[in-house]
XYZ file of C-alpha atoms in Angstrom:
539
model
C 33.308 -26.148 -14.652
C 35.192 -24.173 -11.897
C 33.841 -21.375 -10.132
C 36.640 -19.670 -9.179
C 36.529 -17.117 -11.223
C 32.573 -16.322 -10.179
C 32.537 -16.328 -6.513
C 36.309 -14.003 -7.040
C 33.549 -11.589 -8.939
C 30.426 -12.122 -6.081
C 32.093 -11.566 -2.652
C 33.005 -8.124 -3.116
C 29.856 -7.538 -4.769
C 27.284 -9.206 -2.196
C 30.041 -7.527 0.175
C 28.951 -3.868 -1.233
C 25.226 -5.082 -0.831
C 25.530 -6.086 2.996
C 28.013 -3.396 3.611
C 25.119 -1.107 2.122
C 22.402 -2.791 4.234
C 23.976 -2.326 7.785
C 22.190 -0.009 10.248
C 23.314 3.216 9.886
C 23.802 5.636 13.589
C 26.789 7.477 14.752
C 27.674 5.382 17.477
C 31.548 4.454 17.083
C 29.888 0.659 17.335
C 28.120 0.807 14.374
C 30.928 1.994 12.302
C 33.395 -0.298 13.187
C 31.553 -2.983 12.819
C 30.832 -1.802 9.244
C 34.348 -1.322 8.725
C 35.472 -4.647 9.873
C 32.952 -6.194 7.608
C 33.801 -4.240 4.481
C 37.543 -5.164 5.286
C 36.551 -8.729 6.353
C 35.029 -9.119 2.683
C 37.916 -7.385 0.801
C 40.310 -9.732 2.551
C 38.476 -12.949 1.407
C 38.541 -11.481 -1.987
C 42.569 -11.014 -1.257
C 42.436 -14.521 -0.517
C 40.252 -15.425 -4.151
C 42.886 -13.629 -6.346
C 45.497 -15.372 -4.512
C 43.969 -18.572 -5.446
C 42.820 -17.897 -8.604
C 46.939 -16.672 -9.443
C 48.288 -19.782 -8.079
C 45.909 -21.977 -9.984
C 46.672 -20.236 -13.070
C 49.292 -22.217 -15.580
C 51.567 -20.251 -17.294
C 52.445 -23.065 -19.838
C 48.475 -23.742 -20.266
C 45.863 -21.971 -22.249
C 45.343 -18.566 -23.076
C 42.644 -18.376 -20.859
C 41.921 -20.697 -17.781
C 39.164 -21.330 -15.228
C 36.896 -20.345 -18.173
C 33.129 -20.151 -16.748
C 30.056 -19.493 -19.309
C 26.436 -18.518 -17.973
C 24.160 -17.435 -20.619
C 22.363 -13.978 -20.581
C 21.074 -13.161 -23.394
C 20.796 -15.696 -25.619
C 19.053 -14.004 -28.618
C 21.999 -11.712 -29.113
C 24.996 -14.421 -28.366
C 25.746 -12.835 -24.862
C 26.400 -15.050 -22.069
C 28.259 -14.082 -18.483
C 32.031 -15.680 -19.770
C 34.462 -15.483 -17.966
C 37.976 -16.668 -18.071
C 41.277 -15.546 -16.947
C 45.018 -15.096 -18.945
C 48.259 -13.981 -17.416
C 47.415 -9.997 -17.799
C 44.426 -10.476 -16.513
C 45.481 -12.751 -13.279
C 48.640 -10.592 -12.115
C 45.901 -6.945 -12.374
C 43.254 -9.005 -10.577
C 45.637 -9.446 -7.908
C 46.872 -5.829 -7.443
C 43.286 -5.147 -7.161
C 42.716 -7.379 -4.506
C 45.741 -6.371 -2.764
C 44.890 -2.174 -3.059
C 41.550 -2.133 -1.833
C 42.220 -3.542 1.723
C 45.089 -1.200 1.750
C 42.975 1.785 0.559
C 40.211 0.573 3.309
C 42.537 0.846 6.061
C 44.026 4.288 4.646
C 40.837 5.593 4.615
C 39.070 4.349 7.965
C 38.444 7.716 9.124
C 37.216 9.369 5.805
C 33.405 8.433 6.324
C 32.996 9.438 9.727
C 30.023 11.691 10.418
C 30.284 15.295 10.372
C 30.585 17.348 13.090
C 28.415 20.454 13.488
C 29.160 24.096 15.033
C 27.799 22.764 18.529
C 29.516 19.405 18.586
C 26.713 17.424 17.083
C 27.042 14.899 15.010
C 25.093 13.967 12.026
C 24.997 11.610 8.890
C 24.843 13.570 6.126
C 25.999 12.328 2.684
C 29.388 10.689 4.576
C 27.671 7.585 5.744
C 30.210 4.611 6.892
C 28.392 2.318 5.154
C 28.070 3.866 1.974
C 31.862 4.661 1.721
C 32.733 1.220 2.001
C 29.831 -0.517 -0.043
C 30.988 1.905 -3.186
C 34.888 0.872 -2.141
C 33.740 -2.920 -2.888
C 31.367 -2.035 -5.675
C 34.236 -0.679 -7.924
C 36.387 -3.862 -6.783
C 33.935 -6.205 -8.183
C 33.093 -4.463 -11.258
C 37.180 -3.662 -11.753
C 37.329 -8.060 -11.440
C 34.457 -8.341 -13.340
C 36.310 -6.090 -16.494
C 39.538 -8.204 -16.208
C 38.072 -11.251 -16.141
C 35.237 -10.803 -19.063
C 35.780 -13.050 -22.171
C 32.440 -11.521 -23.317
C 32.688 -7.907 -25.184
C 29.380 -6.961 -24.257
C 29.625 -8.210 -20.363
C 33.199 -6.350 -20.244
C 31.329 -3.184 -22.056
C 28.290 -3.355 -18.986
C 30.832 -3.466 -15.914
C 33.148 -0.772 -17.842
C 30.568 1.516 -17.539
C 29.192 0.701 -14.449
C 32.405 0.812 -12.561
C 31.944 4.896 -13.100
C 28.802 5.398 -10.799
C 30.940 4.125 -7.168
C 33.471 6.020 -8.277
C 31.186 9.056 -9.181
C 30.000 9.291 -5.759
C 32.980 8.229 -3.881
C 34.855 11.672 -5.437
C 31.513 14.267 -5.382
C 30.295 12.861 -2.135
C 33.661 11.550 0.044
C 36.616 14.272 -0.650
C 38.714 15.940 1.379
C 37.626 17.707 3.938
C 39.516 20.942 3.506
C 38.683 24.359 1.866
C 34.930 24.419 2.939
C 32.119 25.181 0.542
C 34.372 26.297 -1.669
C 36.041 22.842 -1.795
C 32.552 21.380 -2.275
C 31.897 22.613 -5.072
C 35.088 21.664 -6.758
C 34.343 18.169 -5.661
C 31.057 18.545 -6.837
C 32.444 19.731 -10.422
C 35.686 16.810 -10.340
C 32.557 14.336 -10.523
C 30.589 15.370 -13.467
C 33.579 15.739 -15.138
C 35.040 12.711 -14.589
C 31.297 11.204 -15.431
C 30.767 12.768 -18.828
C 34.204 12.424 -20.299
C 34.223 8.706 -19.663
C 30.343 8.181 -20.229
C 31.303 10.028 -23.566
C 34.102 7.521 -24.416
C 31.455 5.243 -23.633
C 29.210 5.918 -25.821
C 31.209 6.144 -28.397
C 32.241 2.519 -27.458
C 28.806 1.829 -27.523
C 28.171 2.294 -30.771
C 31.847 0.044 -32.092
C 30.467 -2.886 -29.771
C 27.085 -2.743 -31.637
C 29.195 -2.589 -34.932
C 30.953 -5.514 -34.074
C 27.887 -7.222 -33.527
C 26.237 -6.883 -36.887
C 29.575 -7.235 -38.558
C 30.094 -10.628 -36.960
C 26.162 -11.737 -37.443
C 25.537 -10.801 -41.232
C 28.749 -13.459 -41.433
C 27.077 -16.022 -39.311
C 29.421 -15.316 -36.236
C 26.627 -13.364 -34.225
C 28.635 -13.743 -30.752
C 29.786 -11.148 -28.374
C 32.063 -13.783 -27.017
C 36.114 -12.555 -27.425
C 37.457 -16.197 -28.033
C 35.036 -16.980 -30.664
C 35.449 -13.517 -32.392
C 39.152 -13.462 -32.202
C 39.481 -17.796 -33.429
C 36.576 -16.817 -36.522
C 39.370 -13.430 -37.415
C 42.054 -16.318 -37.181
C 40.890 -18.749 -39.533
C 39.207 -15.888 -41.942
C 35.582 -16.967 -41.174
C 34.557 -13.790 -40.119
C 36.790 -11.175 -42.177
C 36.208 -6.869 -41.292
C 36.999 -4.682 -44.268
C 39.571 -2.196 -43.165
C 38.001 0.763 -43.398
C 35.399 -0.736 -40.904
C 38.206 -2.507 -38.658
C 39.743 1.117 -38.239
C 36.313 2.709 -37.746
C 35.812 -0.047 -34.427
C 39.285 0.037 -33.592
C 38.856 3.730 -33.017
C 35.640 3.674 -31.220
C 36.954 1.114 -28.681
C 40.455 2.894 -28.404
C 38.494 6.310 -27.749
C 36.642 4.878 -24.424
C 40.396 2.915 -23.400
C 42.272 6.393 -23.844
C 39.182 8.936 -21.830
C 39.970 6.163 -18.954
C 43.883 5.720 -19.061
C 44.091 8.345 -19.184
C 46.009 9.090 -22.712
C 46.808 12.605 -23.658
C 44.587 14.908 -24.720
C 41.552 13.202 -22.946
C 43.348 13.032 -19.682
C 42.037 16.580 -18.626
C 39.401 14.713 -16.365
C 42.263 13.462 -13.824
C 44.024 15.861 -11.994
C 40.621 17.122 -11.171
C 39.082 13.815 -9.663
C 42.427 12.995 -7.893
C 42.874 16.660 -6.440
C 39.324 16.857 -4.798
C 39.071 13.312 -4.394
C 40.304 11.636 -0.333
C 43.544 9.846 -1.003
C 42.251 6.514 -0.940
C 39.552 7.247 -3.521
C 42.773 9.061 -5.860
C 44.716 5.623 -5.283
C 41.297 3.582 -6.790
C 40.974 5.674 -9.475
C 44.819 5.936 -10.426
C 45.834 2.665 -9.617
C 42.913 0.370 -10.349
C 40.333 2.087 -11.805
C 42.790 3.291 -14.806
C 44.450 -0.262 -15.420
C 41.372 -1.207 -17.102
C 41.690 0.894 -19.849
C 44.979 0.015 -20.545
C 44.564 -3.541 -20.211
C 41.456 -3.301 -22.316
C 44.011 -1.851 -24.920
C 45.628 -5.341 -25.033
C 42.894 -7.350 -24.862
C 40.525 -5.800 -27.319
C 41.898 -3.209 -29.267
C 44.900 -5.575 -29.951
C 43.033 -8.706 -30.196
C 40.132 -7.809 -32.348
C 41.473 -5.380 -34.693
C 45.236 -6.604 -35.122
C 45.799 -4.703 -38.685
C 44.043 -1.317 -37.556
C 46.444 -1.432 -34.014
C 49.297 -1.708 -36.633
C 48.392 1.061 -38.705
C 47.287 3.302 -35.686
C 49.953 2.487 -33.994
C 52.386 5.102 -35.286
C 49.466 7.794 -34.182
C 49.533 6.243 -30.981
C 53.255 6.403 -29.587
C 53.382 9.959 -30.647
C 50.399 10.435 -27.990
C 51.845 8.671 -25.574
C 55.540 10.839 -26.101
C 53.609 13.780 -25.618
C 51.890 12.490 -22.449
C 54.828 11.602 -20.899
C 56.730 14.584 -21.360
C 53.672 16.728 -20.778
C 52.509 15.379 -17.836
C 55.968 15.273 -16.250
C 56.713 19.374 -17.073
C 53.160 20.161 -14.982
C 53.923 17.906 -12.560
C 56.920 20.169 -12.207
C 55.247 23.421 -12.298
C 52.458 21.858 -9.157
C 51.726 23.449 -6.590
C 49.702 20.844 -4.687
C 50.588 17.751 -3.758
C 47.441 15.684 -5.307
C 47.544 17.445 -8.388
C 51.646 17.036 -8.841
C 50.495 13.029 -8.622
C 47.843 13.264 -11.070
C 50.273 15.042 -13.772
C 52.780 12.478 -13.002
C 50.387 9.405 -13.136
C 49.445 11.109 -16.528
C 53.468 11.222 -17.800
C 53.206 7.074 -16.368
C 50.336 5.768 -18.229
C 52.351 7.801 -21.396
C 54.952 4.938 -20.416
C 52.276 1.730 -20.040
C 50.513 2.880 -23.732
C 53.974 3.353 -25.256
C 55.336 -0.182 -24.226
C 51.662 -1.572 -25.338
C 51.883 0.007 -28.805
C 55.551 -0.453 -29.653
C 54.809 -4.118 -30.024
C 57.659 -5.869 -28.628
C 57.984 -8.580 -26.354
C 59.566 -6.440 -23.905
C 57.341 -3.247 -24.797
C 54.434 -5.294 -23.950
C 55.638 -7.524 -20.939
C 57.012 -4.006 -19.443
C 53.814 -2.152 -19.645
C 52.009 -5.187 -18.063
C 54.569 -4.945 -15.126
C 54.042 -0.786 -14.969
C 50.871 -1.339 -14.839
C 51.331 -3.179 -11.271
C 54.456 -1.090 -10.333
C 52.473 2.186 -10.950
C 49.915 0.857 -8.778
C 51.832 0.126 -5.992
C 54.317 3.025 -5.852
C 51.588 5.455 -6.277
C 49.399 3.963 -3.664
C 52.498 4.187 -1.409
C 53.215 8.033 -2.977
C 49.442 8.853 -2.832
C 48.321 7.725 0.389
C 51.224 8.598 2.697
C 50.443 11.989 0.872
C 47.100 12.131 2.405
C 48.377 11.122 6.080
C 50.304 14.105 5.640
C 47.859 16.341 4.217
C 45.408 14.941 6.845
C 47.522 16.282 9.202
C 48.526 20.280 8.002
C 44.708 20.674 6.417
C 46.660 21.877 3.616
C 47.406 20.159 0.466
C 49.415 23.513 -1.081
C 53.591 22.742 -0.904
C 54.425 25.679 0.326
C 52.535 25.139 3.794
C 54.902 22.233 4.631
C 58.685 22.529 5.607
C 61.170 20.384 7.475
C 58.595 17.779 8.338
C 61.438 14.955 8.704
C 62.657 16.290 11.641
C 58.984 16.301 13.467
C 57.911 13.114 11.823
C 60.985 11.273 10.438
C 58.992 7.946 9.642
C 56.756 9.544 7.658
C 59.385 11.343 5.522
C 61.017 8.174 5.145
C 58.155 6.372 3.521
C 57.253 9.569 2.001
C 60.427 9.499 0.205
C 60.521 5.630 -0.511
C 57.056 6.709 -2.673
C 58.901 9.261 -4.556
C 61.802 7.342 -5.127
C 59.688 4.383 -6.748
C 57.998 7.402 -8.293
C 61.064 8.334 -10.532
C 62.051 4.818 -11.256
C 64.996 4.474 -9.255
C 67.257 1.751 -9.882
C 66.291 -1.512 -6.993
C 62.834 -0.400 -6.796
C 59.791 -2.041 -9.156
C 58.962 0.423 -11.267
C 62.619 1.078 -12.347
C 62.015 -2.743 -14.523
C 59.173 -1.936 -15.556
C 60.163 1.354 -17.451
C 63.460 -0.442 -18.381
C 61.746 -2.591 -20.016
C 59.227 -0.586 -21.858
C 62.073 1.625 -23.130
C 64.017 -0.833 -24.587
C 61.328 -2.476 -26.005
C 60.486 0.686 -27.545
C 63.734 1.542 -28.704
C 64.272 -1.692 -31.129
C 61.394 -0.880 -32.972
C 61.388 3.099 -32.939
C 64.471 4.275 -31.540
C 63.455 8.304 -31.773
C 60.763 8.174 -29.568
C 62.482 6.135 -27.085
C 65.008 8.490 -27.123
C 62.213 11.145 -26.352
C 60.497 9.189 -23.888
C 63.670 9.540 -21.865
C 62.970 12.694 -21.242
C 60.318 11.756 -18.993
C 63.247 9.974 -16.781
C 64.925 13.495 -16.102
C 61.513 15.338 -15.124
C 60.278 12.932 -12.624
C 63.671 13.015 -11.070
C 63.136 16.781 -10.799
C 59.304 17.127 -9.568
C 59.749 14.246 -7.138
C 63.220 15.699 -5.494
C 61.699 19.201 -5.557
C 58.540 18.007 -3.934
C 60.745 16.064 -1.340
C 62.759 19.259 -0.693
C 60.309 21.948 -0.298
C 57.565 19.398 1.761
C 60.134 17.634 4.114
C 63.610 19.449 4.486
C 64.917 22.971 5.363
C 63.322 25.198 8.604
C 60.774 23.576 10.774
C 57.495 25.837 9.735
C 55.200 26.725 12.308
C 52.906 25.013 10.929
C 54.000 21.243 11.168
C 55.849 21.971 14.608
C 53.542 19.315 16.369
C 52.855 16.984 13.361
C 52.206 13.376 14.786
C 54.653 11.263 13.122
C 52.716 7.579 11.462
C 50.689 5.784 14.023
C 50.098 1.758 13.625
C 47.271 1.618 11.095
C 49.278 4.113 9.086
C 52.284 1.695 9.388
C 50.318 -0.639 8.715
C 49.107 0.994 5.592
C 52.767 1.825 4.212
C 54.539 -1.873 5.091
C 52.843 -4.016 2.418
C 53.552 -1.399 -0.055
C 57.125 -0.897 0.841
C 57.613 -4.636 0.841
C 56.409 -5.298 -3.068
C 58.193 -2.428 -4.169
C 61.804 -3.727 -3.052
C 60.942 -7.245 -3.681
C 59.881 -6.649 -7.296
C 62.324 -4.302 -7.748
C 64.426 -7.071 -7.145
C 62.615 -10.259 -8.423
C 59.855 -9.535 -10.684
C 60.343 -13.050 -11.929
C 57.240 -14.249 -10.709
C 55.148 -12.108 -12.646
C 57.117 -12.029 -15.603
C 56.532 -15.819 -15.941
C 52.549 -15.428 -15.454
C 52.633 -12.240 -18.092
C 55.186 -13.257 -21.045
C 53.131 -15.853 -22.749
C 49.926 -13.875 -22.967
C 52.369 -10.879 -24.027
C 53.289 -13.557 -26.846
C 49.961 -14.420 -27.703
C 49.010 -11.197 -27.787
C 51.780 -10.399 -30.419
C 51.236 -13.346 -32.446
C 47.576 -11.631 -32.430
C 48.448 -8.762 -34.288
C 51.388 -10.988 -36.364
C 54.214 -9.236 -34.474
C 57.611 -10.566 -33.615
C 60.482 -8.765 -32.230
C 62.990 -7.086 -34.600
C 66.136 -8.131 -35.437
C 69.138 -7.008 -33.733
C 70.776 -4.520 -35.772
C 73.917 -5.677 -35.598
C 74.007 -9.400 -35.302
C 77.038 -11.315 -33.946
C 79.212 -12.563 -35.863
C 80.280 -16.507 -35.861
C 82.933 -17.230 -37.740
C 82.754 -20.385 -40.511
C 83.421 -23.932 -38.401
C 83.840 -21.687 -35.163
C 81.646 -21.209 -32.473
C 80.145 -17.799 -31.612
C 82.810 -15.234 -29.825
């Protein structure tokens, strides 16, 4: 048995633990050392996922490097893990964000500094910045490696305490008290919607459960569950199947987020530091879609059919509603939460359209949003670092005072909107084609959502970096090395898969078509098929 796939899941957690443990002071010392340990540890991780991505086989089994530790053994619940070709490519965006987000946000925990130039501790301790950073990464892992429902259900649910404290306790320091308290009021919220979707999971797991044991298949293990739905030995009535289906898809839609349970965002990622907004957007999020594929899909194939319908409504409205407030946004945070909302509309459509290219697109949106937003978001917070402000209007002509920033500024809003050369533009491609074959009206719709994120994102662009040098942003620094630093990676896998997504396309199509053969799916027939004349060959 490898162990690959445990010690990917360990460093960042015993990482969190001896980040955690470090002296705290407010010597400059201290702090950097904590920050080059944190960053040490999420760079070995970096250096896991890598491995664990190159060992996977794309011709092989479903899922690979499979590791079982029992846990519980009276209920059937053991520590499984195992990895497919979702599962690898979102582990590795994971791995690659959180060193980025580390070195974005090196200055976010530093002490604060009273009236008479004292410093003191208070809740922004170094430490505890970057041991929460590495505690969601290693619960995040732990969720897309799980092959146990109960294990995935623990870590899903854990994953929101970091992140709780990381938005109340480590947001942006602008707008005073005031700003507290909205911070302070982001974080509940966020907590109770998604420990309410919980809950509600809760209760389908433990469904599940006695469904599966009164049939002699008591087992929280996914393989198991799904192979005994397979071969009929466990068989869910379908009133039941859509009763579970719905409790599972309820938790995976609060944390999406899906339309109308998406309210909880643009709060967290408006008070929230940037780096903090790009976890919860960009990693934090994925798991709820990819639990859409792996559960939802998976163990209730004939209740994701007949929700389905339901489903890519939702997901039309999110788009277009998130992109129309992400037009009417006056701050920059909050314009990226609307149009993260109008993205994951995209990712759920091309899940629940149920098409090889529906599916295989969402997968790749799923790393494209992460990427471009991270770019979008955090080059967003160098600038809003730099005005205090995070309100449009107090920006203006930037590009001529800080020209490299505007550029990579822009680069972020052009991945933003899907432009053609760029990742995300396959990605949506993809998921709207996929869409179309099978339901041609709300692809049509979905469209939509093309125009209006070509609006917000030029606007934005327009009124931030262009026109009259304000007073304001007169002596804005332009990007300094770390920041550069910060930005290159990003740029990089944006052109190159905008380019080549080939590699990941070969890791994610065959557990797109098991995933399809899952819920008995195939792709529709062409409408129109060509024509080959009688003893010819086709024209």
């Amino acid at each position: 048995m490898s162990y690959l796939l445990t010690t990917t899941c360990a460093v960042p957690a015993a990482g969190a633990i001896l980040t955690a443990a470090m002296p705290a002071g407010t010597s400059e010392a201290r702090r950097r050392t904590t920050k080059a340990v944190a960053l040490t540890v999420a760079t070995a991780t970096l250096a896991l996922a890598a491995l664990v991505a190159a060992d996977f086989k794309p011709g092989g089994a479903r899922y690979q490097l499979t590791e079982s530790h029992p846990w519980i053994r009276a209920f059937g619940i053991s520590f499984s893990l195992g990895v497919d070709g979702i599962g690898a490519v979102l582990v590795l965006l994971t791995a690659v964000l959180v060193p980025i987000v580390m070195l974005a946000s090196w200055h976010d925990a530093e002490p604060e500094v009273a009236a008479d130039g004292a410093t003191f501790e208070g809740r922004r301790r170094t430490q505890g910045f970057f041991a929460l950073v590495l505690a969601v990464e290693a619960m995040v892992i732990v969720s897309f490696l799980a092959t146990d429902v109960f294990l995935f259900y623990v870590f899903f649910e854990a994953m929101l305490i970091p992140m709780y404290f990381l938005i109340g306790g480590f947001g942006d320091r602008v707008g005073g008290a005031e700003a507290a308290r909205q911070r302070s009021y982001a974080a509940v919220k966020f907590l109770l919607y998604n420990l309410l979707g919980g809950l509600v999971m809760l209760a389908a797991v433990i469904g599940l459960y006695v469904i599966a044991n009164n049939q002699g298949q008591g087992t929280f293990d996914l393989q198991a569950l799904t192979s005994a739905l397979a071969d009929g030995r466990l068989v869910v009535n379908p009133t039941a199947e859509k009763a579970l289906f719905l409790g599972f898809f309820f938790a995976f839609a609060v944390k999406a987020p899906l339309w109308p349970l998406h309210t909880w965002l643009p709060n967290a990622m408006g008070e929230a530091t940037a780096g903090t907004a790009v976890l919860i957007t960009a990693v934090v999020d994925k798991v709820g879609t990819f639990a859409m594929l792996r559960f939802c899909l998976g163990l209730f194939p004939h209740a994701s059919k007949f929700f389905a319908p339901a489903i890519l409504v939702l997901a039309v409205v999110g788009i277009i509603y998130g992109a129309l407030l992400a037009v009417g946004q006056k701050d920059i945070k909050r314009l990226i939460a609307y149009a993260s909302i109008s993205h994951f509309g995209f990712i759920i459509l091309g899940i629940f359209a149920m098409t090889s290219q529906g599916q295989s697109g969402a997968t790749l949106y799923m790393v494209n949003h992460g990427i471009s937003t991270a770019l979008l978001m955090l080059v967003a917070g160098f600038l809003i670092s730099r005005r205090g402000s995070r309100l449009i209007a107090d920006f203006g002509g930037v590009q001529k005072v800080a020209p490299v920033l505007a550029g990579t500024f822009l680069i972020g809003g052009l991945a933003t909107l899907s432009l053609p050369g760029l990742a995300p533009f396959v990605s949506e491609f993809l998921v709207l084609v996929g869409t179309f074959t099978r339901y041609p009206a709300l692809g049509i719709v979905a469209t939509v959502g093309i125009v209006l994120a070509a609006l917000y994102v030029l606007v934005l662009y327009q009124r931030t970096m262009t026109g009259p040098v304000r007073e304001s942003v007169r002596g804005m620094a332009d990007l300094k090395a770390r920041e550069l630093l910060v930005a290159a990676p990003l740029i990089a896998l944006t052109l190159v898969l905008g380019v080549y997504p080939k590699p990941l396309t070969d890791i994610v199509n065959p557990a797109v078509a098991d995933t399809l053969s899952q819920v008995h799916r195939t792709d529709p027939a062409p409408a129109h098929p060509v024509a080959i004349p009688a003893g010819g060959e086709q024209q």
